[in-house]
């Protein structure tokens, strides 16, 4: 009994705490494999035209298995990547099954490990110790996403279950799963939904949509600056075509309404 409790407890605390990624010099011996070269369309450099960079590192799934054990592969779990400056990126785990990701620690043929961020007008951002990159050369969809899910200065990883609990509560139909991920990806780094999300503008979208009609909502998220010229809220998926953007905006609205209904009365 005691052993069982101790085992459970170890499992729980392991899931709660972030685990440091090994130093780049140790990764090869830890995984017992040499680094591979991976050529990607670098989203931070590809604002005007696609620009390729070749990085060197190890497949993310092998790194995660080694650092976190197999628990990160459980259903509905996010891989949380923590950067040196406290930036937190939560990545739905199925993404690592759908696309190939790599933790990289150098640029092939260069002594410096840094990149310019053309979109945010920043130069020579240090990328180390680890930068998570995605094999996007064959995927227009991945390229259209830009730098979402490409955390740099990554130092620690953690298994995170908070998203699924908050965004897919028991009373919400499972068919909302992909809409919940869309909303998470594009809105919840700044806003919250059912209490979960970011702190940049911590309004709860599931509550906000109760007072908004669909048209009003889609007009705002598709071009916030047209309604409020000085706003810092970015437009939704600016690189996609108008019909696809409209579909995304409506899907997010309907999901937030459903989430609102599913959690009504269960809070406060
Ligand atoms: C980078 C941060 C950021 C992201 C990402 C973001 N927003 Fe915003 N949002 C803001 C800020 C800041 C405001 C406040 C608007 C202002 O006054 O400039 C805002 C305002 C809003 C409002 C208006 C609330 C009101 O008071 O009327 C809604 C609704 C909203 N956002 C929905 C969304 C949705 C839906 C998404 C995802 C598609 C999203 N936001 C993504 C930063 C963000």
Short mmCIF file of C-alpha atoms and ligand atoms in Angstrom, two decimals:
data_model
loop_
_atom_site.label_atom_id
_atom_site.label_comp_id
_atom_site.label_asym_id
_atom_site.label_seq_id
_atom_site.Cartn_x
_atom_site.Cartn_y
_atom_site.Cartn_z
CA UNK A 1 0.00 0.00 0.00
CA UNK A 2 2.68 2.47 1.00
CA UNK A 3 4.69 1.61 -2.08
CA UNK A 4 1.60 2.17 -4.21
CA UNK A 5 0.97 5.59 -2.66
CA UNK A 6 4.63 6.53 -3.04
CA UNK A 7 4.52 5.44 -6.68
CA UNK A 8 1.38 7.46 -7.38
CA UNK A 9 2.85 10.45 -5.62
CA UNK A 10 6.07 10.25 -7.65
CA UNK A 11 3.96 10.06 -10.82
CA UNK A 12 1.93 13.10 -9.80
CA UNK A 13 4.81 15.33 -8.78
CA UNK A 14 6.64 14.32 -11.92
CA UNK A 15 3.67 15.54 -13.94
CA UNK A 16 3.46 18.81 -12.01
CA UNK A 17 7.10 19.87 -12.15
CA UNK A 18 9.01 20.92 -15.24
CA UNK A 19 12.03 18.79 -16.12
CA UNK A 20 15.20 20.37 -17.52
CA UNK A 21 16.21 19.37 -21.02
CA UNK A 22 19.73 17.88 -21.12
CA UNK A 23 22.53 20.16 -22.33
CA UNK A 24 23.15 19.94 -26.10
CA UNK A 25 26.52 18.24 -25.49
CA UNK A 26 24.82 15.48 -23.47
CA UNK A 27 21.87 14.79 -25.75
CA UNK A 28 23.72 12.46 -28.13
CA UNK A 29 24.88 10.09 -25.42
CA UNK A 30 21.56 10.31 -23.60
CA UNK A 31 19.62 9.25 -26.71
CA UNK A 32 22.45 7.07 -27.99
CA UNK A 33 22.16 8.60 -31.45
CA UNK A 34 23.89 11.24 -33.52
CA UNK A 35 22.21 14.56 -34.31
CA UNK A 36 20.43 14.90 -37.66
CA UNK A 37 20.20 17.85 -40.02
CA UNK A 38 16.74 19.23 -40.61
CA UNK A 39 15.92 21.82 -43.26
CA UNK A 40 12.88 23.99 -42.51
CA UNK A 41 11.16 27.08 -43.86
CA UNK A 42 12.08 29.39 -40.98
CA UNK A 43 8.84 31.18 -40.00
CA UNK A 44 10.58 34.12 -38.35
CA UNK A 45 12.44 34.90 -41.60
CA UNK A 46 9.65 34.02 -44.05
CA UNK A 47 7.32 36.97 -43.73
CA UNK A 48 7.83 38.13 -47.34
CA UNK A 49 9.15 34.97 -49.00
CA UNK A 50 9.94 31.43 -47.85
CA UNK A 51 13.48 31.28 -46.43
CA UNK A 52 15.06 27.92 -45.61
CA UNK A 53 17.46 27.27 -42.73
CA UNK A 54 19.13 23.95 -41.89
CA UNK A 55 19.30 23.18 -38.17
CA UNK A 56 20.90 20.29 -36.33
CA UNK A 57 19.26 18.39 -33.50
CA UNK A 58 17.26 15.36 -32.38
CA UNK A 59 13.67 14.17 -33.07
CA UNK A 60 11.36 15.72 -30.46
CA UNK A 61 9.50 12.47 -29.72
CA UNK A 62 12.74 10.70 -28.76
CA UNK A 63 13.76 13.67 -26.59
CA UNK A 64 10.35 13.76 -24.85
CA UNK A 65 10.31 9.99 -24.27
CA UNK A 66 13.73 10.27 -22.69
CA UNK A 67 13.00 13.32 -20.52
CA UNK A 68 9.31 12.80 -19.61
CA UNK A 69 8.74 9.05 -20.04
CA UNK A 70 5.73 7.87 -22.06
CA UNK A 71 3.18 9.92 -20.05
CA UNK A 72 3.29 12.82 -22.50
CA UNK A 73 1.64 10.56 -25.11
CA UNK A 74 -1.62 10.10 -23.10
CA UNK A 75 -4.86 11.38 -24.64
CA UNK A 76 -5.59 15.11 -24.35
CA UNK A 77 -2.21 15.95 -22.86
CA UNK A 78 -0.13 19.01 -23.80
CA UNK A 79 3.62 19.23 -23.89
CA UNK A 80 4.55 22.40 -22.10
CA UNK A 81 7.83 23.95 -23.21
CA UNK A 82 9.32 26.55 -20.89
CA UNK A 83 11.81 29.14 -22.06
CA UNK A 84 14.61 30.78 -20.07
CA UNK A 85 12.63 34.05 -19.89
CA UNK A 86 9.50 32.37 -18.49
CA UNK A 87 7.61 32.16 -21.80
CA UNK A 88 5.40 29.07 -21.78
CA UNK A 89 4.27 27.25 -24.92
CA UNK A 90 1.65 24.49 -24.59
CA UNK A 91 1.57 22.14 -27.56
CA UNK A 92 -1.20 19.52 -28.01
CA UNK A 93 0.57 16.16 -28.08
CA UNK A 94 -1.16 14.85 -31.23
CA UNK A 95 0.76 17.47 -33.12
CA UNK A 96 3.94 15.48 -32.53
CA UNK A 97 2.23 12.48 -34.18
CA UNK A 98 0.91 14.49 -37.12
CA UNK A 99 4.14 16.39 -37.86
CA UNK A 100 7.82 15.78 -37.22
CA UNK A 101 9.42 18.15 -34.73
CA UNK A 102 13.05 18.47 -33.65
CA UNK A 103 14.80 20.03 -30.69
CA UNK A 104 17.74 21.75 -32.35
CA UNK A 105 20.80 23.44 -30.86
CA UNK A 106 22.78 24.73 -33.85
CA UNK A 107 22.51 26.10 -37.36
CA UNK A 108 24.45 23.96 -39.82
CA UNK A 109 27.48 25.89 -41.07
CA UNK A 110 27.20 28.76 -38.57
CA UNK A 111 28.88 29.40 -35.25
CA UNK A 112 26.06 31.62 -33.93
CA UNK A 113 22.71 30.13 -32.90
CA UNK A 114 20.34 33.05 -33.45
CA UNK A 115 17.66 34.29 -35.83
CA UNK A 116 16.02 37.58 -36.80
CA UNK A 117 12.32 37.94 -36.13
CA UNK A 118 11.18 40.02 -39.08
CA UNK A 119 7.53 40.11 -38.03
CA UNK A 120 8.27 41.65 -34.64
CA UNK A 121 11.22 43.71 -35.87
CA UNK A 122 13.70 42.01 -33.58
CA UNK A 123 17.26 41.19 -34.63
CA UNK A 124 19.57 38.37 -33.63
CA UNK A 125 17.42 36.59 -31.07
CA UNK A 126 19.44 33.90 -29.27
CA UNK A 127 17.77 30.50 -29.81
CA UNK A 128 19.64 28.32 -27.32
CA UNK A 129 19.82 26.14 -25.41
CA UNK A 130 17.05 24.51 -27.51
CA UNK A 131 14.75 25.61 -30.29
CA UNK A 132 11.74 23.50 -31.30
CA UNK A 133 11.35 23.40 -35.09
CA UNK A 134 8.87 21.58 -37.34
CA UNK A 135 9.51 19.77 -40.61
CA UNK A 136 7.34 22.12 -42.67
CA UNK A 137 8.94 22.05 -46.13
CA UNK A 138 6.20 19.76 -47.50
CA UNK A 139 3.27 21.35 -45.64
CA UNK A 140 1.61 24.57 -46.82
CA UNK A 141 -0.65 24.45 -43.75
CA UNK A 142 2.32 24.44 -41.36
CA UNK A 143 4.02 27.24 -43.28
CA UNK A 144 0.85 29.35 -43.15
CA UNK A 145 0.80 29.10 -39.34
CA UNK A 146 3.94 31.15 -38.88
CA UNK A 147 5.90 30.83 -35.64
CA UNK A 148 3.15 29.40 -33.43
CA UNK A 149 4.56 26.37 -31.60
CA UNK A 150 8.19 27.22 -32.40
CA UNK A 151 9.42 28.12 -28.90
CA UNK A 152 13.05 29.17 -28.65
CA UNK A 153 15.38 29.42 -25.65
CA UNK A 154 13.63 26.26 -24.49
CA UNK A 155 15.07 24.93 -21.24
CA UNK A 156 12.42 22.74 -19.59
CA UNK A 157 9.47 20.55 -20.53
CA UNK A 158 6.42 19.42 -18.58
CA UNK A 159 3.30 17.29 -19.05
CA UNK A 160 0.24 19.53 -18.80
CA UNK A 161 -3.40 18.42 -18.46
CA UNK A 162 -5.01 21.77 -17.59
CA UNK A 163 -6.09 22.64 -21.12
CA UNK A 164 -8.19 19.54 -21.68
CA UNK A 165 -9.90 19.88 -18.29
CA UNK A 166 -10.87 23.50 -18.86
CA UNK A 167 -11.60 23.52 -22.60
CA UNK A 168 -13.26 20.10 -22.97
CA UNK A 169 -15.33 19.77 -19.76
CA UNK A 170 -17.48 16.62 -19.36
CA UNK A 171 -20.73 18.28 -20.48
CA UNK A 172 -19.25 19.44 -23.79
CA UNK A 173 -19.61 17.07 -26.78
CA UNK A 174 -16.31 15.51 -27.87
CA UNK A 175 -16.94 16.76 -31.41
CA UNK A 176 -15.71 20.19 -30.20
CA UNK A 177 -12.16 18.91 -29.71
CA UNK A 178 -10.61 20.41 -32.83
CA UNK A 179 -12.44 23.74 -32.37
CA UNK A 180 -11.12 23.89 -28.82
CA UNK A 181 -7.59 23.42 -30.18
CA UNK A 182 -8.11 26.12 -32.80
CA UNK A 183 -9.28 28.52 -30.10
CA UNK A 184 -6.43 27.58 -27.82
CA UNK A 185 -3.87 28.06 -30.57
CA UNK A 186 -5.04 31.50 -31.74
CA UNK A 187 -6.72 33.16 -28.78
CA UNK A 188 -5.63 31.77 -25.44
CA UNK A 189 -2.06 33.02 -25.30
CA UNK A 190 -3.69 36.37 -24.39
CA UNK A 191 -7.25 35.57 -23.29
CA UNK A 192 -8.89 32.95 -21.08
CA UNK A 193 -11.71 30.48 -21.60
CA UNK A 194 -13.35 28.72 -18.67
CA UNK A 195 -10.51 30.11 -16.55
CA UNK A 196 -7.69 28.70 -18.69
CA UNK A 197 -5.24 30.68 -20.82
CA UNK A 198 -2.95 33.68 -20.85
CA UNK A 199 -2.70 36.92 -18.95
CA UNK A 200 -2.05 39.52 -21.61
CA UNK A 201 -5.72 40.49 -21.79
CA UNK A 202 -7.31 38.09 -19.30
CA UNK A 203 -10.97 38.44 -20.24
CA UNK A 204 -12.87 35.13 -20.33
CA UNK A 205 -14.00 34.59 -23.92
CA UNK A 206 -16.66 32.04 -22.94
CA UNK A 207 -18.31 34.82 -20.95
CA UNK A 208 -17.63 37.60 -23.46
CA UNK A 209 -19.37 35.75 -26.34
CA UNK A 210 -22.63 35.56 -24.41
CA UNK A 211 -23.08 39.25 -25.12
CA UNK A 212 -21.89 39.16 -28.73
CA UNK A 213 -23.61 38.20 -31.96
CA UNK A 214 -21.72 35.98 -34.40
CA UNK A 215 -21.30 38.75 -37.01
CA UNK A 216 -19.98 41.21 -34.48
CA UNK A 217 -17.54 38.59 -33.22
CA UNK A 218 -16.22 37.52 -36.64
CA UNK A 219 -15.82 41.11 -37.82
CA UNK A 220 -13.72 41.84 -34.74
CA UNK A 221 -11.42 38.79 -34.87
CA UNK A 222 -10.88 38.97 -38.65
CA UNK A 223 -9.64 42.57 -38.54
CA UNK A 224 -9.48 44.10 -35.05
CA UNK A 225 -7.52 47.12 -36.26
CA UNK A 226 -10.30 48.12 -38.62
CA UNK A 227 -12.58 48.53 -35.60
CA UNK A 228 -9.96 49.79 -33.18
CA UNK A 229 -6.93 51.21 -35.05
CA UNK A 230 -4.60 51.23 -32.03
CA UNK A 231 -5.38 47.70 -30.83
CA UNK A 232 -2.56 45.20 -30.29
CA UNK A 233 -4.83 42.22 -30.94
CA UNK A 234 -3.61 40.41 -34.10
CA UNK A 235 -5.99 39.44 -36.90
CA UNK A 236 -6.91 35.74 -37.03
CA UNK A 237 -4.83 33.64 -39.46
CA UNK A 238 -3.80 36.54 -41.76
CA UNK A 239 -1.99 34.19 -44.16
CA UNK A 240 -5.06 32.07 -44.99
CA UNK A 241 -7.62 32.91 -47.67
CA UNK A 242 -10.75 34.89 -46.66
CA UNK A 243 -13.17 31.94 -46.81
CA UNK A 244 -10.97 29.79 -44.56
CA UNK A 245 -10.52 32.67 -42.11
CA UNK A 246 -14.27 33.23 -41.96
CA UNK A 247 -14.83 29.51 -41.28
CA UNK A 248 -12.28 29.56 -38.45
CA UNK A 249 -13.84 32.64 -36.87
CA UNK A 250 -17.32 31.09 -36.92
CA UNK A 251 -16.03 27.79 -35.57
CA UNK A 252 -14.34 29.59 -32.67
CA UNK A 253 -17.52 31.57 -31.94
CA UNK A 254 -19.73 28.48 -31.93
CA UNK A 255 -17.26 26.57 -29.79
CA UNK A 256 -17.10 29.38 -27.22
CA UNK A 257 -20.91 29.50 -27.06
CA UNK A 258 -21.04 25.73 -26.55
CA UNK A 259 -18.34 25.93 -23.87
CA UNK A 260 -20.26 28.72 -22.18
CA UNK A 261 -23.46 26.62 -22.15
CA UNK A 262 -21.60 23.52 -20.92
CA UNK A 263 -20.05 25.34 -17.97
CA UNK A 264 -23.04 27.52 -17.11
CA UNK A 265 -23.96 27.01 -13.50
CA UNK A 266 -20.91 24.88 -12.71
CA UNK A 267 -18.82 27.89 -11.73
CA UNK A 268 -19.02 30.59 -9.05
C1 LIG B 1 -1.63 38.81 -28.76
C2 LIG B 1 -2.75 38.90 -27.86
C3 LIG B 1 -4.15 38.58 -28.36
C4 LIG B 1 -4.57 37.48 -29.07
C5 LIG B 1 -3.75 36.30 -29.58
C6 LIG B 1 -6.01 37.62 -29.21
N1 LIG B 1 -6.43 38.78 -28.61
FE1 LIG B 1 -8.36 39.38 -28.41
N2 LIG B 1 -7.74 41.10 -27.52
C7 LIG B 1 -6.42 41.41 -27.25
C8 LIG B 1 -6.39 42.75 -26.69
C9 LIG B 1 -5.13 43.48 -26.25
C10 LIG B 1 -7.72 43.20 -26.64
C11 LIG B 1 -8.22 44.56 -26.17
C12 LIG B 1 -8.59 45.33 -27.38
C13 LIG B 1 -8.05 46.72 -27.30
O1 LIG B 1 -8.59 47.51 -26.53
O2 LIG B 1 -7.08 46.99 -28.01
C14 LIG B 1 -8.54 42.13 -27.16
C15 LIG B 1 -9.94 42.18 -27.23
C16 LIG B 1 -10.74 41.12 -27.61
C17 LIG B 1 -12.18 41.11 -27.59
C18 LIG B 1 -13.05 42.29 -27.24
C19 LIG B 1 -13.52 42.29 -25.87
C20 LIG B 1 -14.31 43.56 -25.64
O3 LIG B 1 -14.01 44.20 -24.66
O4 LIG B 1 -15.16 43.88 -26.48
C21 LIG B 1 -12.60 39.90 -28.02
C22 LIG B 1 -14.03 39.40 -28.18
C23 LIG B 1 -11.42 39.16 -28.35
N3 LIG B 1 -10.32 39.92 -28.09
C24 LIG B 1 -11.44 37.89 -28.86
C25 LIG B 1 -10.30 37.23 -29.32
C26 LIG B 1 -10.35 35.97 -30.02
C27 LIG B 1 -11.61 35.17 -30.33
C28 LIG B 1 -9.06 35.64 -30.32
C29 LIG B 1 -8.60 34.46 -31.13
C30 LIG B 1 -9.13 34.35 -32.46
C31 LIG B 1 -8.20 36.70 -29.79
N4 LIG B 1 -9.00 37.64 -29.21
C32 LIG B 1 -6.81 36.71 -29.86
C33 LIG B 1 -5.30 40.62 -27.44
C34 LIG B 1 -5.33 39.40 -28.10
#
